[in-house]
Coordinates of C-alpha atoms and ligand atoms in Angstrom, one line a residue:
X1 CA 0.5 27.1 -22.1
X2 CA 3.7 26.7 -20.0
X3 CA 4.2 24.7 -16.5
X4 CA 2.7 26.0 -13.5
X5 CA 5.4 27.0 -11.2
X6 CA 4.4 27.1 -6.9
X7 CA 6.5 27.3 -4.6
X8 CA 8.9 27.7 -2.6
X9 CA 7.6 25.5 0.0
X10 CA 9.3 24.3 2.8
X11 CA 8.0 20.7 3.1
X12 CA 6.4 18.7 0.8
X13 CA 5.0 15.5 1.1
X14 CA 4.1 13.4 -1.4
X15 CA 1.3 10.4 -0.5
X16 CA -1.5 11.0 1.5
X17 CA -1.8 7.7 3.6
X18 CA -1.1 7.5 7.6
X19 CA 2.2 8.0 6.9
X20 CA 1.6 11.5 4.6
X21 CA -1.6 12.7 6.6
X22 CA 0.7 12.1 9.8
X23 CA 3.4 13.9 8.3
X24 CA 1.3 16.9 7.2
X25 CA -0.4 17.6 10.8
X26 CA 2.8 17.9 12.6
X27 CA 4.1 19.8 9.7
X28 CA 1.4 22.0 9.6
X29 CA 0.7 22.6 13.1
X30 CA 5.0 23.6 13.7
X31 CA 3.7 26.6 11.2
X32 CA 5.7 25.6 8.2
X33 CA 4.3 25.9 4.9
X34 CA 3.2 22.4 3.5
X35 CA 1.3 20.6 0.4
X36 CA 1.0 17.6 -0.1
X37 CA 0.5 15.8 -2.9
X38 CA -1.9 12.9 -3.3
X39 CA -3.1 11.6 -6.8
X40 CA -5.5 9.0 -5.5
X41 CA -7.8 8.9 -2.2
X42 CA -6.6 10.1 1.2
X43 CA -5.7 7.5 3.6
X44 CA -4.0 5.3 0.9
X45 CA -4.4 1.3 1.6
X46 CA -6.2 2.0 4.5
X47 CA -9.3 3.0 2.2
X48 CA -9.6 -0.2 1.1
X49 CA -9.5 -1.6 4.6
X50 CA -13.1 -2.7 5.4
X51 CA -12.4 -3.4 9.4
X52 CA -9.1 -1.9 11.2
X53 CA -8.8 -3.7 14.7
X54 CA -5.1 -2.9 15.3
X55 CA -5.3 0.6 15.3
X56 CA -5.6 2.2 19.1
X57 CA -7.8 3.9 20.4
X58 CA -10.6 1.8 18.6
X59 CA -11.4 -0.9 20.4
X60 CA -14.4 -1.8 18.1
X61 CA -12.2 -1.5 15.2
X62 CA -12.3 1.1 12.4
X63 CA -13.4 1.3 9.1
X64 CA -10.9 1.9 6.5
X65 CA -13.1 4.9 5.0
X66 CA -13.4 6.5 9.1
X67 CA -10.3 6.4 9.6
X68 CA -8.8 7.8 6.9
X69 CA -11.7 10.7 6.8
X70 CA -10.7 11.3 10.3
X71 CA -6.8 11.5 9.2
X72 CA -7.3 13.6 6.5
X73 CA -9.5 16.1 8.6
X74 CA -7.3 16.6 11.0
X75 CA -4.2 17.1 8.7
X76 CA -6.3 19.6 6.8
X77 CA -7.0 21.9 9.9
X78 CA -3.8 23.6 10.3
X79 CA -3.5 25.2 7.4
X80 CA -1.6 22.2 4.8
X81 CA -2.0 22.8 1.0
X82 CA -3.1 19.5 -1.3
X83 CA -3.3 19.0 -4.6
X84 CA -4.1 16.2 -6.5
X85 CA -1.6 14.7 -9.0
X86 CA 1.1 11.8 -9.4
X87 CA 4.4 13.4 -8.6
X88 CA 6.7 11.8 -12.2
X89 CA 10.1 13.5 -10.9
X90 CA 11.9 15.0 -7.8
X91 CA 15.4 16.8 -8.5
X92 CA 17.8 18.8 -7.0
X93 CA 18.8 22.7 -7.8
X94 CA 21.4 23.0 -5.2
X95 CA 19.3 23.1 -2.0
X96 CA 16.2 23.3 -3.4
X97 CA 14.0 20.1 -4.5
X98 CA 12.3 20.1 -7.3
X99 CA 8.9 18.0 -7.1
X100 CA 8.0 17.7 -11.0
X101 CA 4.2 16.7 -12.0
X102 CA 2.9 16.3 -15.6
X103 CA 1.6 20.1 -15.4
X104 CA 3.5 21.7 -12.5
X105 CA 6.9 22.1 -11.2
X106 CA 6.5 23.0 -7.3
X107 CA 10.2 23.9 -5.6
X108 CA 10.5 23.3 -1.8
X109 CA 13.4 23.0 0.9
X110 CA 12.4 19.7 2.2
X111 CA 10.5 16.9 0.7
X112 CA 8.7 14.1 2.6
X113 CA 8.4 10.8 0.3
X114 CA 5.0 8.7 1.9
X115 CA 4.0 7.1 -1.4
X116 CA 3.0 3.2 0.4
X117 CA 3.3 0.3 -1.1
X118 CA 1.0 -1.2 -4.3
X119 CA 0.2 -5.3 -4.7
X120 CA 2.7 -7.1 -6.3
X121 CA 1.7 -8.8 -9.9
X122 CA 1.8 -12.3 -10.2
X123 CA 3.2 -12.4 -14.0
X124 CA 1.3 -15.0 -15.4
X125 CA -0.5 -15.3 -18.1
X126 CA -3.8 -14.2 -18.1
X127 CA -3.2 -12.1 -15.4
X128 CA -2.9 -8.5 -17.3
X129 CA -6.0 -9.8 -19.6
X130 CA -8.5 -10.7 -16.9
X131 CA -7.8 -7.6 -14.5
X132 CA -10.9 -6.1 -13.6
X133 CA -12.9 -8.9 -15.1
X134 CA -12.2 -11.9 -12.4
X135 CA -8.7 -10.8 -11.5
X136 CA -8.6 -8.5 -8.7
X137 CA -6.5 -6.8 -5.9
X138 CA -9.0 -5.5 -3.6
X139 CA -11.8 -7.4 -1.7
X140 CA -13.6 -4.3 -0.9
X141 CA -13.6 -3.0 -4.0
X142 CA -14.7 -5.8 -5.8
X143 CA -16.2 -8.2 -3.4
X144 CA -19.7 -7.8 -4.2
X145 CA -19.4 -8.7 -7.8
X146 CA -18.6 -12.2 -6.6
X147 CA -21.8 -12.8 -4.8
X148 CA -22.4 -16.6 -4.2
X149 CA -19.7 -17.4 -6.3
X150 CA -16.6 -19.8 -6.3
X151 CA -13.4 -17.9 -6.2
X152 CA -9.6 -18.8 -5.5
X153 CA -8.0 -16.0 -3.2
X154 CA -3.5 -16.2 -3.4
X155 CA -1.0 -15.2 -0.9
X156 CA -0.2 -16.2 2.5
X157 CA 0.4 -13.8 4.1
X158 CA -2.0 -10.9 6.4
X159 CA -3.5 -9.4 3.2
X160 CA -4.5 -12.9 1.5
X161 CA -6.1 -13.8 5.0
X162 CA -7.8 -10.6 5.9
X163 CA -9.3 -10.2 2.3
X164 CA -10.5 -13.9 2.6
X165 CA -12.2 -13.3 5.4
X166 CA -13.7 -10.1 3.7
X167 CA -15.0 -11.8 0.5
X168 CA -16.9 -14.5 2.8
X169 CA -19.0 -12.5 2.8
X170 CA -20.3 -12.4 -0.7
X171 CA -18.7 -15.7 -2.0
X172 CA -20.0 -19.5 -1.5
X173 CA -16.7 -20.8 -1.1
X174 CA -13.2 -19.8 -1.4
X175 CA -9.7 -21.4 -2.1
X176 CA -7.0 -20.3 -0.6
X177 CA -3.9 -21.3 -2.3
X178 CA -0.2 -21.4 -0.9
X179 CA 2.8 -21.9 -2.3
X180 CA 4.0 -23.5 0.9
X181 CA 2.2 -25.3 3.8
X182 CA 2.7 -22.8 6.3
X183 CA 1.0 -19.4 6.4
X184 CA 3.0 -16.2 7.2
X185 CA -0.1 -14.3 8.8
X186 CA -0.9 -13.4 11.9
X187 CA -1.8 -16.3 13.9
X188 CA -5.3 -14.5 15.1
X189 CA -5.9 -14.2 11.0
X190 CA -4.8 -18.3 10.8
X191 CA -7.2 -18.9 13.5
X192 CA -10.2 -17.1 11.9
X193 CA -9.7 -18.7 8.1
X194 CA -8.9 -21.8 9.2
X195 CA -12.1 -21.7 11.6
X196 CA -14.5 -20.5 8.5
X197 CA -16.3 -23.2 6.6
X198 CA -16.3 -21.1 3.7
X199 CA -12.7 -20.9 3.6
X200 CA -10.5 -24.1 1.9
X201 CA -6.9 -23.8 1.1
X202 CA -4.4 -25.5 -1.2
X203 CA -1.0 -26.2 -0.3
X204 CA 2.3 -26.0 -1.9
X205 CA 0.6 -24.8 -5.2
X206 CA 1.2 -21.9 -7.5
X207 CA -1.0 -20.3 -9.8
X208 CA 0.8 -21.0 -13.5
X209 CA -2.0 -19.2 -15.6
X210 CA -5.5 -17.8 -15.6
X211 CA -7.9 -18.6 -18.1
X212 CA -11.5 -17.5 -19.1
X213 CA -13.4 -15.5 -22.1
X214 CA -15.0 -12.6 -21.2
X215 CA -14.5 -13.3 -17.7
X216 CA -12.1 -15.7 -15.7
X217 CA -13.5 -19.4 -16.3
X218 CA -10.5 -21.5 -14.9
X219 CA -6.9 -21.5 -13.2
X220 CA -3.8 -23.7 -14.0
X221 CA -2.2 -25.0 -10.9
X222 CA 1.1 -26.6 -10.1
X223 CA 2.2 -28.5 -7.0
X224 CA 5.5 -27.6 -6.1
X225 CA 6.1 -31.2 -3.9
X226 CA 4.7 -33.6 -7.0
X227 CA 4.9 -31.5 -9.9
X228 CA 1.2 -32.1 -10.8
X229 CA -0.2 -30.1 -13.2
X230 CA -4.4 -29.0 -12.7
X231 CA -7.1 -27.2 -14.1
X232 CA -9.9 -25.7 -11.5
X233 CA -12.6 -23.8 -12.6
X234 CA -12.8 -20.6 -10.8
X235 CA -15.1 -17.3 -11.4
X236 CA -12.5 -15.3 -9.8
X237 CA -9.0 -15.1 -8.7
X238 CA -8.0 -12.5 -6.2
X239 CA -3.9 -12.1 -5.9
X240 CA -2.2 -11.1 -2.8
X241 CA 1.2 -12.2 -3.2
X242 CA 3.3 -9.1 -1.3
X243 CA 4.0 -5.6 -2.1
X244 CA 5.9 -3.5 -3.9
X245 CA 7.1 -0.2 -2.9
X246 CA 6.2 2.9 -4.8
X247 CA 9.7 4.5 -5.2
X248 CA 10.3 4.0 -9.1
X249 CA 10.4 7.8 -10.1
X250 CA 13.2 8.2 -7.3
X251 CA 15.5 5.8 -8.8
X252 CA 18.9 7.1 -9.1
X253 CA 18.2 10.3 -6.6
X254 CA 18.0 8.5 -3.5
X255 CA 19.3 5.0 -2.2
X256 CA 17.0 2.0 -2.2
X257 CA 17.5 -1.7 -1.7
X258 CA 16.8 -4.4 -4.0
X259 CA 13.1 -4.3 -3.5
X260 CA 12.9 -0.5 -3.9
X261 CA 12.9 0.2 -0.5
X262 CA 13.9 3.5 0.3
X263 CA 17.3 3.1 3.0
X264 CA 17.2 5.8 5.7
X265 CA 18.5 6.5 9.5
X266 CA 16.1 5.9 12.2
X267 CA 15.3 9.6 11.9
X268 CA 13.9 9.1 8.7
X269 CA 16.4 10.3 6.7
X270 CA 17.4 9.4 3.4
X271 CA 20.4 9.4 1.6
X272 CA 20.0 13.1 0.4
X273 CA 19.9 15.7 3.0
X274 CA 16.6 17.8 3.2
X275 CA 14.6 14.6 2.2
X276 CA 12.7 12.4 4.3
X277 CA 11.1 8.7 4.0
X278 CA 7.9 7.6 6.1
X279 CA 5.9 4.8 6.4
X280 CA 5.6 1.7 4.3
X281 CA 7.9 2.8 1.1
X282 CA 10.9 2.9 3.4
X283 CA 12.9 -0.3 4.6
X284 CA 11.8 -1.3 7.9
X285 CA 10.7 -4.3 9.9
X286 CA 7.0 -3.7 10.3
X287 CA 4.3 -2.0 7.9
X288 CA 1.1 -1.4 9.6
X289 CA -0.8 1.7 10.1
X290 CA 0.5 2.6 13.7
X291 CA 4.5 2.1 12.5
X292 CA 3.5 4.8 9.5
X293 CA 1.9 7.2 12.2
X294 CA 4.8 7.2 13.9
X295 CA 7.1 7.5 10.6
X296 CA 5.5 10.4 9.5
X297 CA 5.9 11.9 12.6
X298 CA 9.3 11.4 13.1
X299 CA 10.0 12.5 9.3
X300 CA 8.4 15.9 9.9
X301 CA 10.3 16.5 13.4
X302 CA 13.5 15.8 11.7
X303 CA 12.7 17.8 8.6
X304 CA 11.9 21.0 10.8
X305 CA 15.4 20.3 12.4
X306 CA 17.0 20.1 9.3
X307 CA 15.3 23.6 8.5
X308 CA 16.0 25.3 11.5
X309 CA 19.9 24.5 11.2
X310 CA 19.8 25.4 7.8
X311 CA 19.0 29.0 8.7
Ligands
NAP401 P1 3.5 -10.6 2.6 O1 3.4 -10.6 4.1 O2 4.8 -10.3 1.9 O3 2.9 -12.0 2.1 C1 2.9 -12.3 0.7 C2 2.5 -13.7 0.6 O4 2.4 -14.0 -0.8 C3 3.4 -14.7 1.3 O5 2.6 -15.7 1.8 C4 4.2 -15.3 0.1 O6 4.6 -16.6 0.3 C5 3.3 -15.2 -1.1 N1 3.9 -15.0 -2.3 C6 4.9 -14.0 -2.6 N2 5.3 -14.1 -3.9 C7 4.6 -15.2 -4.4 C8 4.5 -15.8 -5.7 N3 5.3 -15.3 -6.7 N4 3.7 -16.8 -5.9 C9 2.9 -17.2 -4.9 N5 2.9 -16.7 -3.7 C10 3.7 -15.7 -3.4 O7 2.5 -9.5 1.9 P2 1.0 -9.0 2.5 O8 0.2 -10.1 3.0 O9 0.5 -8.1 1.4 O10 1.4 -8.1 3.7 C11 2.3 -7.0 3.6 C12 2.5 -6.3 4.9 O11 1.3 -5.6 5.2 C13 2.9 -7.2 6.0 O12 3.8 -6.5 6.9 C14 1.5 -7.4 6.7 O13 1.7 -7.7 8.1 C15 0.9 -6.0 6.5 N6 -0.6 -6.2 6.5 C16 -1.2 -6.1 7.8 C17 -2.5 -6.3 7.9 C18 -3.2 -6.2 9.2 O14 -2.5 -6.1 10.2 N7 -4.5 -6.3 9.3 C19 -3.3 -6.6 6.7 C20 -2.7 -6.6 5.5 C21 -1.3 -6.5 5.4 P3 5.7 -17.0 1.4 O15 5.0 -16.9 2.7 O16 6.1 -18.4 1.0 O17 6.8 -16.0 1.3

């Protein structure tokens, strides 16, 4: 059996968090023909977001799950198409992009690139063997299996904090460990951890390796001021040491920086006409749900632009 072929379109988005869902309502409701494609959950990290606070028109807060429910509903009502797959490929016949999946080929006149962010690996041993059996990325998706447990949470930054806070929760106490002495968070974040008696931290250490048998047992630490070397015994180790953009299968099509950030124009333009960058995969200074809103707005304004003067 061949490829399916679909299309033309005239936009499609590929990534279905604030940025994509944004992306696809004003798309949608301008009347131009959209799908986007999404190969995990809608609402992207957001789902595993247990409490959103910084979101407005919540003033209570919003859970991860509502929020992107309410997202996805609303981008759904004006007609946009989805389908769920992992987009491998976008190329270029002339005009027309070419949005490759491992079954489909869809063609389209403009292409809206919302695939987020993913957490950074550590690279250390152990890391790869104990994932999903004490080494995790996600509080809320594994929090509970930590009940009343001693774990070690890594990072610094907003994610570390907020997913410490989180696994209080379940755990009896929790390590924080920083590879400096200064946190990057948000200083309402600092407050709250450094407030919770469940909540320790280690400073200037890094994580060197992650030991265990069928589950994680222990964790190698070094401090970076005195060069000790020590072994704590930990039942889980939860890493949140940045992100990394999603942009891999566009290397060599469109410009990126270093990180794999994809470079556009305030308009959300990238560096090949008739596609567009929103939200956290492009380079920018802040990376929250309300600056991907806005993103994907903005993309899919300046993409129905770029198809009206096209005409
Ligand atoms: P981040 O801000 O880049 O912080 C990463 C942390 O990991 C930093 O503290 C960094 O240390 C540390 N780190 C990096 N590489 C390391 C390594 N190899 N070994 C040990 N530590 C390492 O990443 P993030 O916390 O995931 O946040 C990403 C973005 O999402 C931010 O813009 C953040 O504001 C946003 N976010 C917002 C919320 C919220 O508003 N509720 C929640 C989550 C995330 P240094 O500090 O020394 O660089």
């Amino acid at each position: 059996m061949g490829e399916k072929q679909a299309g033309p379109y005239e936009v499609i988005i590929i990534g279905g968090g604030p940025a994509g869902l944004t992306a696809g309502l004003y798309t949608s409701r301008a009347r131009l023909s959209t799908l986007l494609i999404e190969n995990a959950l809608y609402g992207g990290q957001m789902t595993t977001t247990e409490l959103i606070e910084n979101y407005p028109g919540f003033p209570q807060g919003v859970t991860g799950d509502e929020l992107s429910r309410l997202m996805e509903e609303q981008a759904r009502r004006f007609g946009m198409e989805t389908v769920a797959k992992e987009v491998l490929r976008v190329s270029l016949e002339g005009d027309t992009k070419v949005v490759e999946t491992d079954n489909a080929i869809y063609r389209c006149e403009t292409v809206i690139v919302c695939t987020g962010t993913e957490y950074r690996k550590l690279g250390v041993p152990g890391e790869r063997e104990f994932a999903g059996r004490g080494v995790s990325y996600c509080a809320t998706c594994d929090g509970t299996f930590f009940k009343d447990s001693q774990i070690v949470v890594v990072g610094g930054g907003d994610s570390a904090l907020t997913e410490a806070l989180f696994l209080t929760k379940f755990v009896k106490e929790l390590t924080i460990i920083h590879r400096r002495d200064a946190l990057r968070g948000t200083k309402i974040y600092q407050e709250r951890a450094c407030s919770n008696p469940k909540i320790k931290f280690l400073w200037n250490s890094i994580v060197q390796e992650i030991k265990g048998d069928s589950g994680v047992r222990s964790i190698v630490v070094k401090n970076v001021r005195t060069g000790k070397i020590e072994e704590f015994a930990t039942d889980g180790v939860f890493l949140f040491v940045g992100l990394v953009p999603r942009t891999q299968f566009l290397r060599g099509l469109l410009q990126m920086d270093e990180g794999g950030y994809l470079l556009t124009n305030e308009d959300c333009e990238t560096s090949v006409k008739g596609i567009f960058a929103a939200g956290d995969c492009r380079k920018r200074l802040l990376r929250q749900i309300a600056t991907a809103v806005g993103d994907g707005a903005t993309a899919a304004f300046t993409a129905e632009k770029y198809l009206e003067e096209k005409e």
